[in-house]
């Protein structure tokens, strides 16, 4: 992969390249549309970089292979789409409970059930409110372009290692399949990986390490949970990411992430052409959700239109931030439906 | 002359060692250990311990050390 | 003056285990540690404990250990071994972990010829959860979920997982042994040692199935449990080398 500075690449492959740039040398995955290009790309790139590629017997086995690689201190990633991500939830809960870093990529597709292979954002709750068992959170980053598919995946490994916690990249079928020019330059490299004395590498020269999430003694598990919550407070403080576009004087703010965020951005410009003061609030970290920034915008008479490719999930977090239901309305397409600019415009205009 | 040493506190009284000692030198103790279990005792009667270690091999709780 | 000829292996912690009186796990734990001592690999071995009675094996082992989600032990071991091909990686699993929920992981790890060693403890019940039927419960055996004895029509047949694995080309060495007598225990130790040696020589997947006693949920004394293995269990699960 010549490090020319601009290449034309699909979102799926850009995501894989971000992992390679992060020094990730362990991939375990399973075929599922619409993320198959990612698995194929990693099979090529891992061979080229001397990394490990395993096409596992199931998404279930894949997340547990990532668990094993992470236990051994390696940077590891698994990618799938909605139904496959459901199969990984127990493994993700174990990663959180064992305080292990890992990156999990969900290229969302229509659900529930087998659904379809069209794009969707209906796994928001699963990703941000914790799809597995127990009081845990994954950091959830939502790209809205092939560039962000690469950069956020690379960043995800630094966050995962820094906090010893699983990180989810939440893309969708459009982001995965579309092709865009992507900038690759010197900063497209991960920070130096820190040593992991806790990892299982064979107890030469030290006491044996033990990594497990079964904590039976009285109060032991509660202590772990308290420790996890402290970690989550730190992540909230340091890792919240968002994009605000023309929100300074906006009377109508469209809140949307990922593909919906991109469509909404185009609507903001078209509304501005019609002399309507519109703005875009695009969370990039879905967990930690940027409540503070949104709350600040929600003080005056500004109205909010939440746009999602679902029946409304992030809208609940927007309501939590704005604390005034009259000001927050929702427009969504689901089951693989994609909100068009016209539909969003019509809804936005009806709010005036 | 061989002998064995039994860690009475770790013994759970499963009696497997007793069942494999060909010279019957291991007997059920009348006393209880701290956990209220009738553990086993090494009692050298007429026959001598040969240090065959069968008892130690079958002990599930690594309670028996053997000297020969 | 006598010399000590049998004592706790160095790779084993000096701990009182939680296992029931007469349970085979304690013996097998010790055998694994004796082999690790003899091969001098305590400092390069990484173990994956299962969900089941042996879930807290790491409290008894003196080397790096993790604990996998139920049934995913071979997948975790695959991840570790692929990251560190030069370390010795083994899983320690019960019959539920390996032959029920983890069947796919077991078969595919073997079929990929993963260079890991699997210690498979077959005691015919789910011990940790109170004695339910396992895939290896034999016909007619009473458990808390087969009150009138395992019934072919309702519960199907005891699973011959080791025989299934033995036909896979990725599987290099599969042996079934028992811990029902000192003789069988020493044979189990030899099998475990050979399995580790196969891994160290990078020759592929190795597994030792060990028929083990569960006096508590078989509802009999430890001594009778040993006899039951020799009389009943071995008829369904014959001992011997199945592969390699």
XYZ file of C-alpha atoms in Angstrom:
664
model
C 0.000 0.000 0.000
C 1.993 2.989 -1.226
C 1.501 5.864 1.189
C 0.431 8.261 -1.626
C -1.473 10.979 0.089
C -4.818 10.503 -1.682
C -6.411 7.175 -2.608
C -9.884 6.153 -3.800
C -11.169 3.494 -1.439
C -14.411 2.043 -0.048
C -15.417 2.834 3.506
C -15.064 -0.820 4.454
C -11.493 -0.957 3.191
C -10.643 2.448 4.659
C -11.759 1.096 8.033
C -9.455 -1.906 7.590
C -6.566 0.361 6.594
C -7.139 2.436 9.729
C -6.672 -0.722 11.794
C -3.451 -1.573 9.958
C -2.186 1.965 10.521
C -2.940 1.525 14.230
C -0.514 -1.407 14.294
C -3.368 -3.899 14.644
C -2.049 -7.265 13.515
C -4.934 -9.558 14.520
C -8.244 -9.872 12.686
C -10.994 -12.437 13.196
C -14.186 -12.139 11.213
C -17.008 -13.897 9.447
C -18.722 -13.105 6.162
C -21.839 -10.914 6.340
C -23.133 -8.300 3.924
C -22.648 -5.292 3.765
C -19.133 -5.524 5.286
C -17.574 -8.322 3.269
C -15.030 -6.047 1.562
C -13.587 -5.371 5.010
C -13.015 -9.034 5.762
C -11.522 -9.619 2.314
C -9.292 -6.552 2.641
C -7.991 -7.672 6.017
C -7.192 -11.135 4.683
C -4.922 -9.435 2.131
C -3.440 -6.776 4.407
C -2.742 -9.111 7.336
C -0.791 -11.420 5.048
C 1.122 -8.413 3.665
C 1.980 -7.114 7.142
C 2.706 -10.478 8.790
C -0.432 -10.157 10.906
C -2.981 -12.838 11.807
C -6.136 -13.280 9.744
C -8.716 -15.854 10.807
C -12.035 -16.433 9.107
C -13.772 -17.883 12.142
C -16.576 -20.437 12.231
C -18.971 -17.804 13.588
C -19.055 -14.206 14.783
C -19.251 -15.697 18.251
C -15.943 -17.500 17.827
C -14.430 -14.399 16.184
C -15.073 -12.060 19.147
C -13.614 -14.693 21.469
C -10.529 -15.020 19.305
C -10.179 -11.250 19.615
C -10.590 -11.715 23.380
C -7.680 -14.187 23.319
C -5.458 -11.938 21.207
C -6.263 -8.993 23.480
C -5.525 -11.064 26.598
C -2.104 -11.708 25.058
C -1.617 -7.946 24.672
C -2.143 -7.664 20.916
C -4.214 -4.985 19.177
C -7.140 -6.969 17.752
C -10.242 -6.205 15.696
C -13.384 -7.972 14.550
C -15.891 -6.602 12.062
C -19.446 -7.605 11.251
C -22.946 -6.267 10.596
C -25.973 -6.061 12.922
C -27.003 -9.772 13.217
C -23.336 -10.744 13.643
C -22.839 -7.987 16.199
C -25.769 -9.401 18.196
C -23.862 -12.697 18.362
C -20.834 -10.888 19.800
C -22.582 -9.200 22.713
C -21.580 -11.730 25.374
C -17.964 -11.533 24.241
C -18.046 -7.716 24.373
C -19.421 -7.866 27.922
C -16.499 -10.169 28.833
C -14.032 -7.705 27.262
C -15.521 -4.923 29.403
C -15.536 -7.087 32.539
C -11.922 -8.185 32.035
C -10.894 -4.584 31.200
C -9.526 -5.622 27.818
C -8.954 -3.364 24.786
C -10.483 -4.371 21.426
C -12.139 -2.741 18.421
C -15.480 -4.006 17.108
C -16.834 -2.614 13.819
C -20.560 -2.734 13.056
C -21.504 -1.856 9.444
C -25.189 -1.657 10.275
C -27.886 -3.170 8.039
C -31.697 -3.235 8.148
C -33.209 -5.135 11.089
C -34.624 -6.706 13.177
C -34.106 -10.367 12.350
C -32.337 -11.172 9.115
C -33.611 -7.788 7.943
C -31.985 -6.727 4.692
C -28.615 -5.537 3.449
C -29.569 -1.881 3.126
C -28.036 0.698 5.486
C -29.525 1.343 8.918
C -28.819 3.050 12.240
C -31.159 0.867 14.278
C -28.360 -0.631 16.413
C -27.758 2.677 18.253
C -29.274 1.420 21.507
C -27.386 -1.874 21.271
C -24.083 -0.031 20.867
C -24.548 2.878 23.274
C -26.762 1.427 25.979
C -24.812 -1.821 26.093
C -26.066 -4.830 24.110
C -24.583 -7.386 26.480
C -25.179 -8.073 30.164
C -23.961 -5.935 33.070
C -23.216 -2.299 33.838
C -20.718 -1.540 31.117
C -20.255 0.848 28.199
C -18.278 0.646 25.005
C -16.896 3.843 23.570
C -18.868 4.231 20.330
C -17.525 6.286 17.424
C -19.690 7.063 14.377
C -17.883 7.939 11.130
C -19.680 9.855 8.395
C -17.130 9.500 5.590
C -14.508 7.087 4.252
C -11.873 9.385 5.778
C -13.474 9.070 9.199
C -13.913 5.317 8.691
C -10.107 5.172 8.509
C -9.147 7.833 11.039
C -11.703 6.896 13.732
C -10.798 3.198 13.463
C -7.142 4.103 13.950
C -8.016 6.344 16.907
C -10.236 3.600 18.353
C -7.164 1.464 19.107
C -5.500 4.280 21.049
C -8.688 4.803 23.096
C -9.123 1.049 23.648
C -5.566 0.658 24.935
C -5.593 3.891 26.969
C -8.679 2.880 28.940
C -8.462 -0.930 28.512
C -11.965 -0.974 27.174
C -13.753 -2.159 24.001
C -14.467 0.470 21.341
C -17.200 0.164 18.718
C -17.042 1.774 15.272
C -20.677 2.270 14.196
C -20.890 2.602 10.427
C -23.650 1.556 8.018
C -24.110 -0.100 4.658
C -23.691 3.149 2.707
C -20.502 4.169 4.510
C -19.129 0.669 4.004
C -19.889 0.327 0.331
C -19.342 3.856 -0.996
C -16.001 4.953 -2.393
C -14.376 8.298 -1.676
C -10.962 9.882 -1.847
C -9.113 9.427 1.415
C -6.094 11.408 2.651
C -3.208 9.311 3.978
C -0.246 11.184 5.507
C 2.364 11.012 8.272
C -0.174 11.548 11.002
C -1.986 8.486 9.665
C 0.039 6.439 12.103
C -0.981 5.399 15.615
C 0.784 6.726 18.653
C 3.496 4.394 19.995
C 1.874 1.419 21.670
C 2.390 1.391 25.430
C 3.573 -1.805 27.147
C 0.924 -4.026 28.727
C 2.350 -5.586 31.907
C -1.058 -7.038 32.652
C -1.082 -9.174 29.482
C -0.642 -12.932 29.436
C 2.767 -13.504 27.884
C 4.063 -16.330 30.075
C 5.060 -15.469 33.647
C 8.838 -15.289 33.012
C 10.380 -12.825 35.456
C 7.097 -11.903 37.122
C 4.203 -13.281 39.140
C 1.573 -15.041 36.999
C -1.123 -12.738 35.547
C -4.769 -13.659 35.847
C -7.414 -12.141 33.546
C -10.998 -13.080 34.216
C -14.374 -11.521 34.966
C -15.685 -14.074 37.472
C -15.555 -12.271 40.841
C -17.347 -14.336 43.452
C -15.951 -12.983 46.730
C -18.274 -10.609 48.593
C -18.043 -7.049 47.208
C -15.367 -7.961 44.650
C -17.601 -7.471 41.594
C -19.074 -4.270 42.984
C -15.539 -2.915 43.351
C -14.852 -3.765 39.708
C -18.048 -2.007 38.636
C -17.110 1.107 40.630
C -13.718 1.033 38.934
C -15.355 0.710 35.517
C -17.648 3.666 36.242
C -14.628 5.826 37.173
C -13.088 4.840 33.860
C -16.279 5.798 32.020
C -16.271 9.214 33.702
C -12.737 9.721 32.387
C -13.799 8.670 28.896
C -16.721 11.109 29.058
C -14.335 13.884 30.010
C -11.635 13.142 27.414
C -13.163 11.311 24.467
C -16.342 13.184 23.589
C -16.233 14.145 19.897
C -18.700 16.035 17.753
C -19.076 18.339 14.756
C -21.123 21.507 14.920
C -21.885 23.180 11.595
C -23.449 26.677 11.537
C -25.065 26.143 14.941
C -23.933 29.500 16.391
C -27.016 31.412 15.210
C -29.173 28.462 14.211
C -32.926 28.539 14.912
C -33.371 24.962 13.712
C -30.652 22.460 14.531
C -30.676 19.077 12.829
C -29.122 16.441 15.089
C -27.882 13.444 13.132
C -24.817 11.180 12.925
C -23.130 9.066 10.284
C -24.848 8.957 6.887
C -27.883 10.818 8.266
C -25.474 13.507 9.446
C -24.115 13.972 5.938
C -27.561 14.226 4.367
C -28.587 16.672 7.132
C -25.538 18.833 6.412
C -26.669 19.262 2.804
C -30.135 20.222 4.101
C -28.610 22.869 6.398
C -27.030 24.565 3.376
C -30.257 24.387 1.361
C -32.262 25.798 4.292
C -29.700 28.599 4.647
C -30.290 29.372 0.943
C -33.940 29.792 1.852
C -32.811 32.270 4.548
C -33.636 29.806 7.321
C -31.021 29.751 10.069
C -30.297 26.027 10.223
C -27.385 24.187 11.737
C -26.076 20.634 12.170
C -25.215 18.960 15.433
C -23.333 15.750 14.514
C -22.170 13.573 17.395
C -19.021 11.633 16.399
C -18.793 9.885 19.773
C -22.224 8.331 20.349
C -20.941 7.140 23.683
C -19.899 9.357 25.427
C -22.834 11.336 23.997
C -22.126 15.116 23.795
C -24.928 16.099 26.219
C -23.155 19.238 27.485
C -22.582 20.747 24.057
C -26.160 20.011 23.023
C -27.603 21.351 26.268
C -25.783 24.639 25.671
C -27.430 24.944 22.242
C -30.846 24.133 23.620
C -31.211 27.154 25.866
C -32.958 29.706 23.612
C -35.923 29.119 21.330
C -33.890 26.833 19.052
C -35.790 23.853 17.767
C -34.216 20.452 17.167
C -34.956 17.957 14.421
C -33.394 14.554 15.009
C -32.893 12.518 11.840
C -32.027 8.832 11.986
C -32.240 5.715 9.869
C -34.321 4.072 12.567
C -37.613 4.625 14.371
C -35.871 6.980 16.797
C -33.104 5.989 19.223
C -30.572 8.830 19.440
C -33.607 11.132 19.769
C -33.931 9.930 23.355
C -30.434 11.184 24.169
C -31.225 14.499 22.454
C -34.333 14.826 24.632
C -32.227 14.039 27.704
C -29.868 16.869 26.735
C -32.467 19.476 25.708
C -34.884 18.614 28.510
C -37.827 20.135 26.635
C -39.809 17.749 24.493
C -41.735 20.506 22.741
C -38.485 21.652 21.133
C -37.375 18.217 19.885
C -38.988 16.494 16.931
C -37.929 13.422 14.992
C -37.835 12.243 11.399
C -36.711 8.747 10.570
C -36.714 6.081 7.869
C -36.207 2.505 8.911
C -35.892 -1.017 7.560
C -33.184 0.155 5.186
C -35.025 3.313 4.122
C -32.774 6.346 3.625
C -34.061 9.850 4.484
C -33.804 12.080 1.419
C -32.892 15.757 1.545
C -36.381 16.659 0.359
C -38.064 14.684 3.142
C -35.845 16.286 5.798
C -36.361 19.759 4.283
C -40.122 19.295 4.328
C -40.066 18.185 7.975
C -37.691 21.042 8.961
C -39.882 23.638 7.215
C -42.954 22.307 9.008
C -41.327 23.059 12.348
C -41.097 26.865 11.787
C 12.289 -47.424 55.057
C 9.558 -45.463 53.265
C 6.885 -43.273 54.790
C 4.170 -40.774 53.877
C 2.985 -37.505 55.389
C -0.685 -36.506 55.146
C -1.863 -32.888 55.271
C -4.901 -33.471 57.487
C -6.339 -29.989 56.967
C -6.517 -30.353 53.192
C -7.870 -33.903 53.321
C -11.581 -34.122 52.382
C -12.012 -37.710 53.543
C -12.610 -39.157 50.078
C -10.821 -42.368 51.158
C -9.363 -43.024 47.697
C -5.855 -43.329 49.164
C -7.172 -45.866 51.667
C -8.673 -47.900 48.822
C -5.384 -48.179 46.904
C -2.911 -48.835 49.769
C -2.086 -52.521 49.205
C -0.676 -52.867 52.748
C -3.709 -51.200 54.377
C -1.499 -48.654 56.145
C -3.985 -45.803 55.700
C -6.967 -45.722 58.008
C -9.920 -43.440 58.577
C -9.084 -41.131 61.461
C -11.492 -40.914 64.401
C -10.493 -37.297 64.937
C -11.984 -34.484 62.851
C -9.924 -31.834 61.072
C -10.700 -28.143 61.406
C -13.391 -28.464 58.762
C -15.103 -31.276 60.606
C -14.000 -34.030 58.261
C -12.842 -37.511 59.250
C -9.580 -37.418 57.380
C -7.103 -40.295 57.012
C -4.105 -41.350 59.048
C -0.935 -43.234 58.210
C -0.778 -46.253 60.586
C 2.192 -48.572 60.149
C 0.966 -51.987 61.344
C 2.902 -55.237 60.819
C 3.502 -54.501 57.137
C 5.847 -51.686 56.094
C 5.242 -48.803 53.647
C 7.078 -49.548 50.400
C 6.899 -45.944 49.177
C 4.920 -47.012 46.107
C 3.121 -43.622 46.201
C -0.176 -45.062 44.909
C -1.939 -43.114 47.650
C -0.309 -39.852 46.641
C -0.986 -40.478 42.940
C -4.708 -40.918 43.449
C -5.149 -38.176 46.065
C -7.264 -35.437 44.425
C -6.063 -32.796 46.871
C -2.270 -33.249 46.879
C -2.402 -34.040 50.621
C 0.224 -36.795 50.627
C 4.016 -36.506 50.425
C 6.033 -39.703 50.046
C 9.593 -40.519 51.170
C 11.581 -43.499 50.089
C 17.751 -41.360 55.155
C 14.719 -41.291 52.895
C 14.449 -38.880 49.991
C 11.149 -37.206 49.119
C 9.844 -38.766 45.930
C 6.382 -37.310 45.665
C 5.312 -33.752 46.465
C 3.235 -30.915 45.115
C 4.441 -29.799 41.669
C 5.983 -26.313 41.548
C 3.451 -25.172 38.904
C 0.637 -25.852 41.350
C -0.261 -23.411 44.120
C -0.489 -24.704 47.674
C -4.243 -24.158 47.894
C -7.231 -25.966 49.307
C -9.400 -26.534 46.233
C -13.152 -26.040 46.095
C -13.657 -29.415 44.411
C -15.804 -32.045 46.129
C -14.169 -34.986 47.924
C -13.028 -37.555 45.368
C -13.477 -35.272 42.347
C -11.131 -36.058 39.474
C -10.399 -32.402 38.690
C -7.904 -32.180 41.550
C -5.919 -35.100 40.164
C -5.959 -33.749 36.602
C -4.928 -30.270 37.770
C -1.922 -31.855 39.447
C -1.002 -33.966 36.422
C -1.043 -30.883 34.181
C 1.263 -29.114 36.650
C 3.601 -32.130 36.938
C 3.934 -32.214 33.140
C 4.552 -28.463 32.993
C 7.270 -28.833 35.638
C 8.877 -31.778 33.833
C 8.852 -29.943 30.483
C 10.170 -26.810 32.220
C 7.561 -24.579 30.567
C 5.870 -22.889 33.565
C 7.152 -19.507 32.413
C 5.924 -19.845 28.839
C 2.594 -21.589 29.339
C -0.723 -19.721 29.047
C -3.895 -21.519 30.139
C -7.530 -20.911 29.291
C -9.954 -22.036 31.983
C -13.551 -22.926 31.072
C -16.898 -22.087 32.608
C -17.722 -25.078 34.792
C -16.337 -26.642 37.973
C -12.808 -25.810 36.827
C -13.630 -22.149 36.191
C -11.367 -21.026 39.031
C -8.487 -23.274 38.042
C -6.375 -20.107 37.975
C -6.533 -20.074 41.801
C -4.666 -23.389 41.771
C -2.218 -22.857 38.901
C 1.026 -20.985 39.214
C 1.178 -19.643 35.620
C -0.603 -17.126 33.359
C -4.261 -17.992 33.025
C -7.422 -16.459 31.613
C -10.989 -17.678 31.701
C -13.205 -17.838 28.621
C -16.929 -17.446 28.066
C -18.667 -20.815 28.303
C -17.713 -22.962 25.328
C -15.456 -20.351 23.686
C -12.279 -21.656 25.318
C -10.715 -23.018 22.094
C -11.440 -19.715 20.299
C -9.727 -17.738 23.064
C -6.798 -20.166 22.979
C -6.622 -19.749 19.192
C -6.331 -15.980 19.637
C -3.551 -16.310 22.198
C -1.595 -18.952 20.249
C -1.759 -17.040 16.972
C -0.342 -13.972 18.751
C 2.358 -16.032 20.509
C 3.149 -19.172 18.475
C 6.214 -19.817 20.664
C 4.224 -19.986 23.932
C 2.541 -23.159 25.099
C -1.231 -22.627 25.145
C -3.706 -25.115 26.555
C -7.379 -25.173 27.421
C -8.887 -27.078 30.320
C -12.543 -27.842 29.654
C -15.441 -29.898 30.942
C -17.845 -31.928 28.793
C -20.489 -29.180 28.733
C -17.969 -26.493 27.773
C -16.340 -28.597 25.049
C -19.066 -30.894 23.680
C -22.268 -28.890 24.154
C -22.100 -25.115 23.838
C -18.494 -25.161 22.541
C -18.829 -27.945 19.969
C -18.260 -25.666 16.999
C -15.255 -23.974 18.575
C -13.735 -27.370 19.429
C -14.258 -28.841 15.970
C -13.007 -25.797 14.114
C -9.940 -25.269 16.312
C -9.021 -28.901 15.637
C -9.855 -28.621 11.961
C -7.664 -25.560 11.590
C -4.914 -27.645 13.161
C -4.415 -24.982 15.848
C -1.244 -25.769 17.740
C -3.001 -25.879 21.100
C -3.531 -28.643 23.653
C -6.993 -29.370 25.031
C -7.465 -31.133 28.380
C -11.044 -32.424 28.181
C -12.481 -33.630 31.496
C -15.429 -35.959 30.854
C -17.371 -36.616 34.061
C -20.767 -36.991 32.419
C -22.607 -34.184 34.248
C -22.716 -30.412 34.634
C -21.119 -30.233 38.082
C -20.952 -26.474 38.746
C -24.658 -25.988 38.116
C -25.844 -28.910 40.193
C -25.647 -32.141 38.209
C -27.604 -31.779 35.016
C -27.320 -34.079 31.999
C -24.239 -33.414 29.873
C -23.606 -34.417 26.238
C -21.595 -37.330 27.662
C -24.217 -38.531 30.144
C -24.708 -42.222 29.343
C -28.078 -43.795 28.622
C -30.002 -44.572 31.801
C -27.855 -42.288 33.963
C -29.914 -40.217 36.402
C -29.199 -36.489 36.617
C -31.259 -33.531 37.783
C -32.587 -33.185 34.237
C -32.924 -36.892 33.525
C -34.706 -37.926 36.706
C -35.669 -41.322 35.332
C -32.338 -41.791 33.590
C -31.164 -40.465 30.212
C -33.775 -41.558 27.664
C -32.682 -42.107 24.061
C -35.942 -40.871 22.600
C -36.005 -37.668 24.600
C -32.336 -36.933 25.205
C -30.485 -38.634 22.387
C -27.150 -40.428 22.571
C -23.952 -39.710 24.529
C -21.769 -37.664 22.173
C -18.534 -39.275 20.922
C -16.781 -35.924 20.463
C -13.220 -37.275 20.607
C -13.986 -39.837 17.911
C -15.476 -36.999 15.815
C -12.375 -34.855 16.304
C -10.032 -37.778 15.583
C -11.159 -37.945 11.928
C -10.132 -34.320 11.319
C -6.817 -33.953 9.545
C -5.928 -30.950 11.706
C -6.102 -33.159 14.778
C -2.684 -34.689 15.337
C -3.039 -36.533 18.665
C -6.249 -37.559 20.493
C -6.236 -39.969 23.428
C -8.872 -40.931 25.970
C -7.675 -41.923 29.424
C -9.104 -41.989 32.950
C -8.145 -41.078 36.508
C -10.020 -43.970 38.114
C -6.872 -45.747 39.374
C -3.178 -44.980 39.882
C -2.363 -46.967 36.700
C -4.843 -44.938 34.621
C -3.682 -41.719 36.281
C -0.086 -42.387 35.213
C -1.285 -43.162 31.686
C -3.210 -39.848 31.713
C -0.031 -38.075 32.710
C 1.876 -39.691 29.825
C -0.885 -38.660 27.416
C -0.867 -35.050 28.664
C 2.897 -34.915 28.341
C 2.749 -36.281 24.793
C 0.040 -33.750 23.889
C 2.189 -30.853 25.131
C 5.197 -32.249 23.266
C 3.141 -32.402 20.049
C 2.300 -28.709 20.536
C 5.907 -27.768 21.305
C 6.950 -29.495 18.051
C 4.251 -27.505 16.201
C 2.634 -30.652 14.862
C -0.980 -29.530 15.269
C -3.988 -29.941 17.517
C -3.737 -32.295 20.511
C -6.439 -33.316 22.960
C -6.603 -35.660 25.942
C -10.087 -36.710 27.089
C -9.964 -37.810 30.720
C -12.806 -39.854 32.213
C -13.203 -38.397 35.658
C -15.225 -39.050 38.813
C -18.058 -36.830 40.040
C -19.117 -38.597 43.261
C -21.477 -35.823 44.315
C -23.691 -35.900 41.225
C -23.268 -39.569 40.471
C -24.633 -40.072 43.966
C -21.957 -42.578 45.026
C -18.721 -42.798 47.002
C -15.471 -41.743 45.366
C -14.307 -45.373 45.359
C -17.526 -46.595 43.718
C -17.239 -43.734 41.224
C -13.854 -45.099 40.160
C -15.369 -48.549 39.732
C -18.244 -47.057 37.717
C -15.770 -45.559 35.250
C -14.039 -48.911 34.794
C -17.321 -50.873 34.574
C -19.892 -48.618 32.822
C -18.331 -45.475 31.349
C -15.508 -47.213 29.496
C -18.091 -49.303 27.607
C -19.458 -46.115 26.032
C -16.145 -44.222 26.045
C -13.391 -46.826 25.490
C -9.889 -45.806 26.557
C -6.980 -45.615 24.137
C -5.270 -43.541 21.487
C -7.838 -42.362 18.942
C -5.361 -40.490 16.751
C -1.538 -40.147 16.512
